[in-house]
CSV table of C-alpha atoms in Angstrom, one decimal:
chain,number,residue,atom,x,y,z
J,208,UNK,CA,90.3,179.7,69.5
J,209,UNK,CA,87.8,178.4,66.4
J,210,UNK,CA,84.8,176.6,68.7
J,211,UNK,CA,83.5,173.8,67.1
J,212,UNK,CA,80.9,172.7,64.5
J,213,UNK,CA,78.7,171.6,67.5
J,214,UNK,CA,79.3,175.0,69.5
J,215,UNK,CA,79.1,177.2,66.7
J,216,UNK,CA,75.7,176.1,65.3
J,217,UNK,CA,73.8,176.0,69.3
J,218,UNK,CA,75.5,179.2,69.5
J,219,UNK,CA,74.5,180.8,65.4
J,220,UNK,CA,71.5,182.9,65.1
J,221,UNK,CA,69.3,181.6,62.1
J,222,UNK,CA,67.6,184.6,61.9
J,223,UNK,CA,70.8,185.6,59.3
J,224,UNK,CA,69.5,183.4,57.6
J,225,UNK,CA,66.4,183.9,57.2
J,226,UNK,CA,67.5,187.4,56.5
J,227,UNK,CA,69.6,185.8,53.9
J,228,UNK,CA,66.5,184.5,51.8
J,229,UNK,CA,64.7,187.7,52.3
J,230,UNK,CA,67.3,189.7,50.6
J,231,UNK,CA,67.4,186.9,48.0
J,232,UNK,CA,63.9,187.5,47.1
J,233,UNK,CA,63.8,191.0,47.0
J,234,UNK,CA,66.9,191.0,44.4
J,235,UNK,CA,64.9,188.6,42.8
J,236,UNK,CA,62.1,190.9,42.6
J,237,UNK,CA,64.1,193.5,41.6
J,238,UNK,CA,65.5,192.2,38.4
J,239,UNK,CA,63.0,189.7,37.3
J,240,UNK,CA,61.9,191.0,33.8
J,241,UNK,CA,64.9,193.9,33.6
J,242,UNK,CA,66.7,191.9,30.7
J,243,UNK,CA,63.5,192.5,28.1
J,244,UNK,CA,63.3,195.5,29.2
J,245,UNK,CA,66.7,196.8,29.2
J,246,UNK,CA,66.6,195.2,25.4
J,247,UNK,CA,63.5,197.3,24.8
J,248,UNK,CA,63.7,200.3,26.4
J,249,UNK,CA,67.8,200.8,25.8
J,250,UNK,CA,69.7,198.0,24.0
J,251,UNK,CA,66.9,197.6,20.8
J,252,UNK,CA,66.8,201.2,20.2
J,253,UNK,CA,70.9,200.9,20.0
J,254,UNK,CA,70.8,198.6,17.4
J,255,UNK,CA,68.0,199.4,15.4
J,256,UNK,CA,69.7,203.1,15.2
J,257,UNK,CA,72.8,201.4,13.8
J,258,UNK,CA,75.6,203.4,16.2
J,259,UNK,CA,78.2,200.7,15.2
J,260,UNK,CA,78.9,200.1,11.9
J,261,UNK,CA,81.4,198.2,9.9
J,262,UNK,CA,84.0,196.1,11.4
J,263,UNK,CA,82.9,196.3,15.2
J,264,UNK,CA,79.0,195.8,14.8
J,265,UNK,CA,79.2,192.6,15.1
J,266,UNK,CA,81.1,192.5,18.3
J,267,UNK,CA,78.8,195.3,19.6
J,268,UNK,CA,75.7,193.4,18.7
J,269,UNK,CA,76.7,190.3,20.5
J,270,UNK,CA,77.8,192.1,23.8
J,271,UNK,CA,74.4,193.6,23.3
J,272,UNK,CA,73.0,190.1,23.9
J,273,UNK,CA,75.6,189.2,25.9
J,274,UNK,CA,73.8,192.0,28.5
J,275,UNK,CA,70.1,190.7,27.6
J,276,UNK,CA,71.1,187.3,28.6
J,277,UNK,CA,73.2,188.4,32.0
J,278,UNK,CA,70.7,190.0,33.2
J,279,UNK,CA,68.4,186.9,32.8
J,280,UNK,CA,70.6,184.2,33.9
J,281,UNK,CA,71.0,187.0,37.2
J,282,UNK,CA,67.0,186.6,38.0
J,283,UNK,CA,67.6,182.9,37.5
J,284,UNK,CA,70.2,182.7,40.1
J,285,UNK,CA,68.4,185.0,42.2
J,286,UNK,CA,65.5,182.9,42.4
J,287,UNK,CA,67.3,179.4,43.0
J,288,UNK,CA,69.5,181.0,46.0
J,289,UNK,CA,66.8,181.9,47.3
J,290,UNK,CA,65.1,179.1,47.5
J,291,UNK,CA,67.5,177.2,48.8
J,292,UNK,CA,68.1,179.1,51.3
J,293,UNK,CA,64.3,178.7,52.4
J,294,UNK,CA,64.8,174.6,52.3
J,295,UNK,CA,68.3,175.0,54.8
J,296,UNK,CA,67.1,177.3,57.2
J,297,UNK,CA,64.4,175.3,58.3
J,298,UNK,CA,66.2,171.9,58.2
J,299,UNK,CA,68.8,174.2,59.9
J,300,UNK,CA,66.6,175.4,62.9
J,301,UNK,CA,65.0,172.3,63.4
J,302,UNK,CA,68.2,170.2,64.1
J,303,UNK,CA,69.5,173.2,66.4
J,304,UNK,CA,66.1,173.0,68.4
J,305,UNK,CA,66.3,169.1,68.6
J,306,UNK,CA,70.4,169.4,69.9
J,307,UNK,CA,69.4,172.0,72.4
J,308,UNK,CA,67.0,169.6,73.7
J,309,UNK,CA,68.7,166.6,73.8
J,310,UNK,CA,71.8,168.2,75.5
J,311,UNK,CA,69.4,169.3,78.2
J,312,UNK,CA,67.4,165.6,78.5
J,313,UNK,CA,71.2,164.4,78.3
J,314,UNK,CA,72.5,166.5,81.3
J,315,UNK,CA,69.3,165.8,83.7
J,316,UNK,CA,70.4,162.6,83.2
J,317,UNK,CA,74.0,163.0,84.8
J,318,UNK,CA,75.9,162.9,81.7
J,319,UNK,CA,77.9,165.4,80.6
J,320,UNK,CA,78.4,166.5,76.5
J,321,UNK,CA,81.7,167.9,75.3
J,322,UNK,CA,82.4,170.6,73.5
J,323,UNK,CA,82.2,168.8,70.3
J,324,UNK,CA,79.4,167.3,70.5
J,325,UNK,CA,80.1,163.7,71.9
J,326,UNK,CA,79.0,162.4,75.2
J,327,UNK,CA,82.0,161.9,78.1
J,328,UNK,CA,82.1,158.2,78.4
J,329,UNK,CA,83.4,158.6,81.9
J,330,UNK,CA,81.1,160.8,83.5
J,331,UNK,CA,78.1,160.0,85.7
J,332,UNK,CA,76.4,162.5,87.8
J,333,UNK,CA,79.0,165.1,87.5
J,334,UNK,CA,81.8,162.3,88.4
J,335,UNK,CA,84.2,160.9,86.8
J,336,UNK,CA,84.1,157.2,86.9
J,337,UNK,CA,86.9,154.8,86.5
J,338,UNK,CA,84.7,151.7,86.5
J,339,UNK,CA,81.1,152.0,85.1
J,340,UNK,CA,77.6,149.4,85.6
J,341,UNK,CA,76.3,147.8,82.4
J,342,UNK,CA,73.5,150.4,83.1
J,343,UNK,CA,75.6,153.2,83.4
J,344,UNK,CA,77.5,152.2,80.0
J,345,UNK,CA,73.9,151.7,77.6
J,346,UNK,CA,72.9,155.4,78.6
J,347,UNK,CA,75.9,156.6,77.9
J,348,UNK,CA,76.0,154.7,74.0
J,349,UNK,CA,72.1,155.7,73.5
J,350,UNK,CA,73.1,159.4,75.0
J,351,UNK,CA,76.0,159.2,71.9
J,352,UNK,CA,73.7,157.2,69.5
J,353,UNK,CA,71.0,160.3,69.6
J,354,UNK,CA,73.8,163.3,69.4
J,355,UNK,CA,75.5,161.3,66.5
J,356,UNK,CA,72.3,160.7,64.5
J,357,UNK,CA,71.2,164.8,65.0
J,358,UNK,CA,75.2,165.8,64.2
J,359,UNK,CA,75.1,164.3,61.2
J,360,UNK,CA,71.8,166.0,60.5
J,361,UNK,CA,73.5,169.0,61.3
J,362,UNK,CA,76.7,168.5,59.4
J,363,UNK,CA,74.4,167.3,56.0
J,364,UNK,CA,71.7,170.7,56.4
J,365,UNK,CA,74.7,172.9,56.7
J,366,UNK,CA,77.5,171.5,54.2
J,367,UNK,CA,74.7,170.7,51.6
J,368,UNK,CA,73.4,174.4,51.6
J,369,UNK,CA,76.9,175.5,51.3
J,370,UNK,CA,77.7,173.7,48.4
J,371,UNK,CA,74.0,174.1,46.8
J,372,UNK,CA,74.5,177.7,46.6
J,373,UNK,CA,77.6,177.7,45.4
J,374,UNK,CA,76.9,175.2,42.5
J,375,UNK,CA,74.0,177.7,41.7
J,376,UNK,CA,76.2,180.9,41.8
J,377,UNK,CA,78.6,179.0,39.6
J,378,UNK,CA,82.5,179.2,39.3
J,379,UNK,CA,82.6,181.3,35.9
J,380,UNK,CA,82.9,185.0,35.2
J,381,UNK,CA,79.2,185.2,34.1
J,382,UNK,CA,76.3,184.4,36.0
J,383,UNK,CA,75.0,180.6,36.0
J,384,UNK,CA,73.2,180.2,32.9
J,385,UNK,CA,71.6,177.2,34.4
J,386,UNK,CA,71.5,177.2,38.3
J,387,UNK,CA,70.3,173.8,39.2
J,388,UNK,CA,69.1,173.5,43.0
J,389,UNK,CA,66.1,174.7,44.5
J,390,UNK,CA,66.7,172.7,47.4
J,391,UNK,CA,69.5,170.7,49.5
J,392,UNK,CA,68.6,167.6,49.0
J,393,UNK,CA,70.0,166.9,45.9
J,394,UNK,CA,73.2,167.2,46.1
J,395,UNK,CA,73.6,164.0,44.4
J,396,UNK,CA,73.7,165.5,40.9
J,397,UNK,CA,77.0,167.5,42.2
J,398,UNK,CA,79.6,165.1,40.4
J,399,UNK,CA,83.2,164.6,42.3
J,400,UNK,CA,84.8,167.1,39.8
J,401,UNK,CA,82.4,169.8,40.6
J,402,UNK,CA,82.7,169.5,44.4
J,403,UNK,CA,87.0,169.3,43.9
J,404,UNK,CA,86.1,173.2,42.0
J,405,UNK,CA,84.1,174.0,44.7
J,406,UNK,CA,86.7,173.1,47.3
J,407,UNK,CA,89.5,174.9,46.0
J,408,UNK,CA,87.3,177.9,45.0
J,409,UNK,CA,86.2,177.9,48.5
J,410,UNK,CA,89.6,178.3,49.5
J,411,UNK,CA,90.3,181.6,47.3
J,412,UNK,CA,92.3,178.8,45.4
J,413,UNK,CA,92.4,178.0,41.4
J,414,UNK,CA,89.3,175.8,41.0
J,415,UNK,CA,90.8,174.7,38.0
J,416,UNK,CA,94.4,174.2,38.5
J,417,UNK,CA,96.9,172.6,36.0
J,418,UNK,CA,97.8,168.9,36.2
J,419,UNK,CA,100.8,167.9,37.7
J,420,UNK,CA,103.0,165.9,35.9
J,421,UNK,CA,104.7,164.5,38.7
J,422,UNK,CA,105.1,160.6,39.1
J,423,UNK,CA,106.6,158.6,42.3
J,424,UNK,CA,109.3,157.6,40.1
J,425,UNK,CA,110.3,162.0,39.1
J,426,UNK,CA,109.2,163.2,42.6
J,427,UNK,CA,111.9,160.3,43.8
J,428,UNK,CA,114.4,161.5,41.4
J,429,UNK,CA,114.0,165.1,42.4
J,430,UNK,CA,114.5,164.0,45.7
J,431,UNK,CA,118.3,162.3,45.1
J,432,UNK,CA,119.4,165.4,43.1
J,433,UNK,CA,117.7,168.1,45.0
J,434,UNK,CA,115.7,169.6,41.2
J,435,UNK,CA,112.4,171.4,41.7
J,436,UNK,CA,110.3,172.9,44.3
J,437,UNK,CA,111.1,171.2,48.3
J,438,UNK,CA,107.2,172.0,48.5
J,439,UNK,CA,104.3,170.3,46.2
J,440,UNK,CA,100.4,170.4,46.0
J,441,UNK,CA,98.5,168.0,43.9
J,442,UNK,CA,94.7,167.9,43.0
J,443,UNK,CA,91.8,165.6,41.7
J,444,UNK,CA,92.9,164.0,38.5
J,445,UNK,CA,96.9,164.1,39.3
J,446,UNK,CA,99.0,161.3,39.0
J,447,UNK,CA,100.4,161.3,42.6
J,448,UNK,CA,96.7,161.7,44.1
J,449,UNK,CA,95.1,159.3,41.9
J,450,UNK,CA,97.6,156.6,42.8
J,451,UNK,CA,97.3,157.1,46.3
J,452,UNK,CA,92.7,157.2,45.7
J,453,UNK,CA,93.4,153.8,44.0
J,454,UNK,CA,95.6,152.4,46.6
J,455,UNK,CA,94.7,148.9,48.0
J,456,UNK,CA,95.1,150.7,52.1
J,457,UNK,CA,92.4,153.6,50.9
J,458,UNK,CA,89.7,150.2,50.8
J,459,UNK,CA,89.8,150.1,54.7
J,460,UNK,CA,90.4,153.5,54.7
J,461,UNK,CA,87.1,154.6,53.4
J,462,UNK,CA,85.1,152.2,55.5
J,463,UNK,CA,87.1,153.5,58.6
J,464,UNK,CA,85.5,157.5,57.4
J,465,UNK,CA,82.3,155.9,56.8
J,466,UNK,CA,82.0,154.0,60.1
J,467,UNK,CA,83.5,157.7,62.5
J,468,UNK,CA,81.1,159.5,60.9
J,469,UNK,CA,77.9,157.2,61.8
J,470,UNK,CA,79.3,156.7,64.9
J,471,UNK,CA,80.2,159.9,66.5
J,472,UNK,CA,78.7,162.1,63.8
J,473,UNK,CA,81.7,164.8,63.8
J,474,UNK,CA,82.3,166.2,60.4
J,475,UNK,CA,86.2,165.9,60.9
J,476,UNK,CA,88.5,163.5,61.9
J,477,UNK,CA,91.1,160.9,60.8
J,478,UNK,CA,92.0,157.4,59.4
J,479,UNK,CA,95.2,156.1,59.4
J,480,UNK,CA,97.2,153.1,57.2
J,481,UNK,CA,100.5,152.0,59.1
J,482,UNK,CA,103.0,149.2,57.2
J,483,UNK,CA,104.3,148.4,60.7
J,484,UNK,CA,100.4,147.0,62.1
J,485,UNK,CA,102.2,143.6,63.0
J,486,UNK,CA,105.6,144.7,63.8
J,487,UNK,CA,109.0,145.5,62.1
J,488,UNK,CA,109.1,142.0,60.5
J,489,UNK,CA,105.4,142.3,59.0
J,490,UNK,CA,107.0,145.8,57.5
J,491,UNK,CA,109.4,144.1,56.1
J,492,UNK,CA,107.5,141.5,54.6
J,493,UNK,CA,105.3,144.1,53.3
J,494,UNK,CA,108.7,145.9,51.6
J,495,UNK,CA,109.7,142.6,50.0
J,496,UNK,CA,106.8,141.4,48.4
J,497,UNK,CA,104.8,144.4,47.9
J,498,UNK,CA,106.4,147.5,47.6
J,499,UNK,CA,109.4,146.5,46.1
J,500,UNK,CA,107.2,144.5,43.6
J,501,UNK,CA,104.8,147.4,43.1
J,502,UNK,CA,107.8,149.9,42.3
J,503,UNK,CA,109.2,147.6,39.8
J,504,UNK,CA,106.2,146.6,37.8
J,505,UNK,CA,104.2,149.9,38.6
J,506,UNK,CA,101.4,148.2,40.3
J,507,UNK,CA,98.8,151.2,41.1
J,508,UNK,CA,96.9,149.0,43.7
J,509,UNK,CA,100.0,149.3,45.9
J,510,UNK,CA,102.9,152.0,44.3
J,511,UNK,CA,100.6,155.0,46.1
J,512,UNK,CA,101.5,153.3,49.4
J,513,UNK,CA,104.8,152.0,48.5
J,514,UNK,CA,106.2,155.3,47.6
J,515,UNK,CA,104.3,157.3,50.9
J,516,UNK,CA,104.4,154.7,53.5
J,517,UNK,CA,102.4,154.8,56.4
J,518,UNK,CA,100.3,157.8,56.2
J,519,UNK,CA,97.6,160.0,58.1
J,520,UNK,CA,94.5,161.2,56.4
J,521,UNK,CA,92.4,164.0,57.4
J,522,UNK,CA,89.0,164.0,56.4
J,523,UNK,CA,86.2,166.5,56.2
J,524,UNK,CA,82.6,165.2,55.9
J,525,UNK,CA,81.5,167.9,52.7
J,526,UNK,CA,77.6,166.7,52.2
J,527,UNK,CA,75.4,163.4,52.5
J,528,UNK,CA,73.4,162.1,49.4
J,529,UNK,CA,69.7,161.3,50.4
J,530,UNK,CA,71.0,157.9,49.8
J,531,UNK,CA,73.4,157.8,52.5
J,532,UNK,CA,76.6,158.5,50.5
J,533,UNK,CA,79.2,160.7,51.9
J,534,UNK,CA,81.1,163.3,49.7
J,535,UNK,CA,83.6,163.5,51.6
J,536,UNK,CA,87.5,166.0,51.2
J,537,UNK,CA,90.4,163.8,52.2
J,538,UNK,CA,94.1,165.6,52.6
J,539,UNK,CA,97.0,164.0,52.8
J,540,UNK,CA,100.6,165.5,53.7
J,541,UNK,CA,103.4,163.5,53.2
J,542,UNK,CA,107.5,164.0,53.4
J,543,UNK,CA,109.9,162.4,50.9
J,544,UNK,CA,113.3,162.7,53.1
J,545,UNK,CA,115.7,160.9,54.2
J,546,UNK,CA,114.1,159.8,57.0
J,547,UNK,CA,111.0,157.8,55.0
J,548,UNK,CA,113.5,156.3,52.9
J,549,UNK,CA,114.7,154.7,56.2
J,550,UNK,CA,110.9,154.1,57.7
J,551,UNK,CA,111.0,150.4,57.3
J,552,UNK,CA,113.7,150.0,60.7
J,553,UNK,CA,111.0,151.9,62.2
J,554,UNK,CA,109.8,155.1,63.1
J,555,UNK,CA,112.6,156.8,65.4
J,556,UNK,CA,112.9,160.4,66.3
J,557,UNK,CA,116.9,160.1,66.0
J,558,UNK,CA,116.1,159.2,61.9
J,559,UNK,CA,115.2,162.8,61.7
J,560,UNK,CA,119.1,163.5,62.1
J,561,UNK,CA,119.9,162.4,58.4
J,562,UNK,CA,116.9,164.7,56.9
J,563,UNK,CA,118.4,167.4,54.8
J,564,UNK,CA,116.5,170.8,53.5
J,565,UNK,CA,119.1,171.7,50.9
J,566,UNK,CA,120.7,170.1,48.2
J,567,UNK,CA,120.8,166.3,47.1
J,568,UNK,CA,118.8,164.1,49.1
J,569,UNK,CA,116.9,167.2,50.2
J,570,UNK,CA,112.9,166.4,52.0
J,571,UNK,CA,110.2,167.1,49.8
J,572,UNK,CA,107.0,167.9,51.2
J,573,UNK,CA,104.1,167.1,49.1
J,574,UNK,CA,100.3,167.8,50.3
J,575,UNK,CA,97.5,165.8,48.7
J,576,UNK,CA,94.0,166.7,48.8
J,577,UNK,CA,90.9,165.6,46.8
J,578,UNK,CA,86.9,164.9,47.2
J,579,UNK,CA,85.3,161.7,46.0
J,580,UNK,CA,82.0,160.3,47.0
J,581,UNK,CA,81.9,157.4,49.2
J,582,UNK,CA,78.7,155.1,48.5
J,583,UNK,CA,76.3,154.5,51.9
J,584,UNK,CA,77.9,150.4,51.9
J,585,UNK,CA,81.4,151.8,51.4
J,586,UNK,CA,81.7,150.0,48.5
């Protein structure tokens, strides 16, 4: 069983690493200067001999430079990694020193820290309490307060080196002709396209991948006559993601991530918009003049919902500006069957009887996931 963020990083030994930046250096070392002298020593004398001739000279001489300037751009990413490196580990080992002491002063105290990191708000001097004192209640928030404010320290140090290095290392098939970081605090110059690449090339996935051309109104067509794939992805910049981004419920949504993150500092979680909130009738209210409305005029603010529902989000905290923003990955799964066609009587196990996985009128599954940055007010 994975352990969590918490557990893994009291548990990690830094000295990787430092080990890490060491190597780093010495490849730095290594090749710093090699592409003037490969051009002197090996790839000048090539040329200047004239070995290719004719048609293919010019392609030869521009792989030639094609080699000098590798080997450059190499000792440039050599050099940023690391130094980035150098600026994590330290923010890295001091928030690992500063949780292992407060999860002591914590305990002494009676209290008792779960395995993720958050303070039992039931627990007092090994008990567990049914009723607590006003007392007993304040050093438990203060107790969460302190492990919240040093989790997200954690969660920032550690996502922000991740994606610092890999935005120097770059996504193409050369080496990053401009690496920009030397440290992990600026993270703010990675724009919300960049970080979607990142995520998905994280993944072993297409960082790039084509748009979909899917719509509410095809997916729902494919879903009466049973056409296409029963299982969907879209991405940053589709159609069916961007609708659901510019959604009216994804307002509250945001403020929800924003608000579990400075509160319990856990770099996961999730926020939730339900169309039933005040009851079957408010549902139904909500299908008469909102969604029907939206479908019919194509109202972005509210077709995203219309066509999904209610809907769960899961969200992953990916990096904090210095400015408080959060970039934060939200993914989405939802199910176009039978079933949520029928979701405004309610939510029923027995609707799960009419779902078919063949044919006309066949589920869909669809997953959604993107990245956007969240400014510190959630506006």
């Amino acid at each position: 069983m994975a352990g969590t963020f918490f557990h893994d990083l009291v548990a990690a030994d830094l000295s990787t690493l430092d080990d890490l930046a060491d190597r780093w250096e010495s490849i730095h070392r290594d090749i710093k200067g090699l592409g003037k002298r490969m051009h002197d020593e090996v790839l000048g004398p090539l040329r200047d001999k004239g070995y290719w001739e004719g048609v293919a000279a010019p392609y030869a001489w521009r792989m030639i430079d094609d080699i000098q300037r590798q080997l450059e751009d190499a000792a440039k990413v050599a050099d940023a990694a690391r130094r980035v490196v150098e600026d994590a580990v330290g923010d890295l080992k001091a928030v690992q020193r500063d949780l292992k002491d407060a999860v002591r002063r914590i305990t002494e105290k009676g209290l008792y820290v779960n395995p993720d990191g958050t303070v039992a708000g039931d627990i007092v001097d090994g008990v567990c309490k049914a009723t607590l004192t006003e007392e007993e209640h304040k050093s438990i928030e203060a107790a969460q307060r302190e492990m919240a404010g040093l989790l997200r320290r954690a969660v920032t140090a550690d996502r922000n080196l991740a994606y610092s290095l890999a935005s120097d290392l770059g996504l193409g098939q050369w080496f990053n002709d401009a690496p920009g970081f030397t440290d992990i605090d600026s993270t703010k110059r990675i724009g919300e396209d960049e970080y979607n690449a990142l995520n998905l090339a994280m993944k072993g996935k297409d960082p790039y991948p084509g748009r979909s051309s899917d719509d509410p109104y095809s997916l729902g067509w494919d879903w009466v006559t049973g056409d296409g794939s029963r299982q969907r992805e879209y991405h940053s910049g589709d159609e069916m993601t961007e609708l659901i981004r510019s959604s009216e419920s994804m307002r509250q949504l945001r403020l929800d991530t924003l608000d579990n993150f400075r509160r319990n500092g856990l770099s996961e979680g999730n926020v939730s918009y339900s169309i039933s909130e005040s009851g079957k009738l408010g549902a139904l209210k909500k299908l008469v003049t909102t969604d029907l409305p939206a479908i019919v005029t194509g109202d972005e603010e509210h077709l995203g919902e219309a066509f999904t529902g209610s809907y769960n989000l899961h969200y992953t905290v990916k990096g904090e500006d210095p400015d408080g923003s959060l970039v934060v990955e939200y993914k989405l799964h939802n199910n176009t069957s039978n079933e949520s066609f029928l979701h405004y009587v309610g939510y029923y196990d027995w609707l799960k009887k009419f779902n078919r996985h063949e044919g006309v009128f066949s589920s869909v599954e669809q997953e959604i996931v993107w990245t956007e940055r969240i400014p510190a007010k959630g506006k």
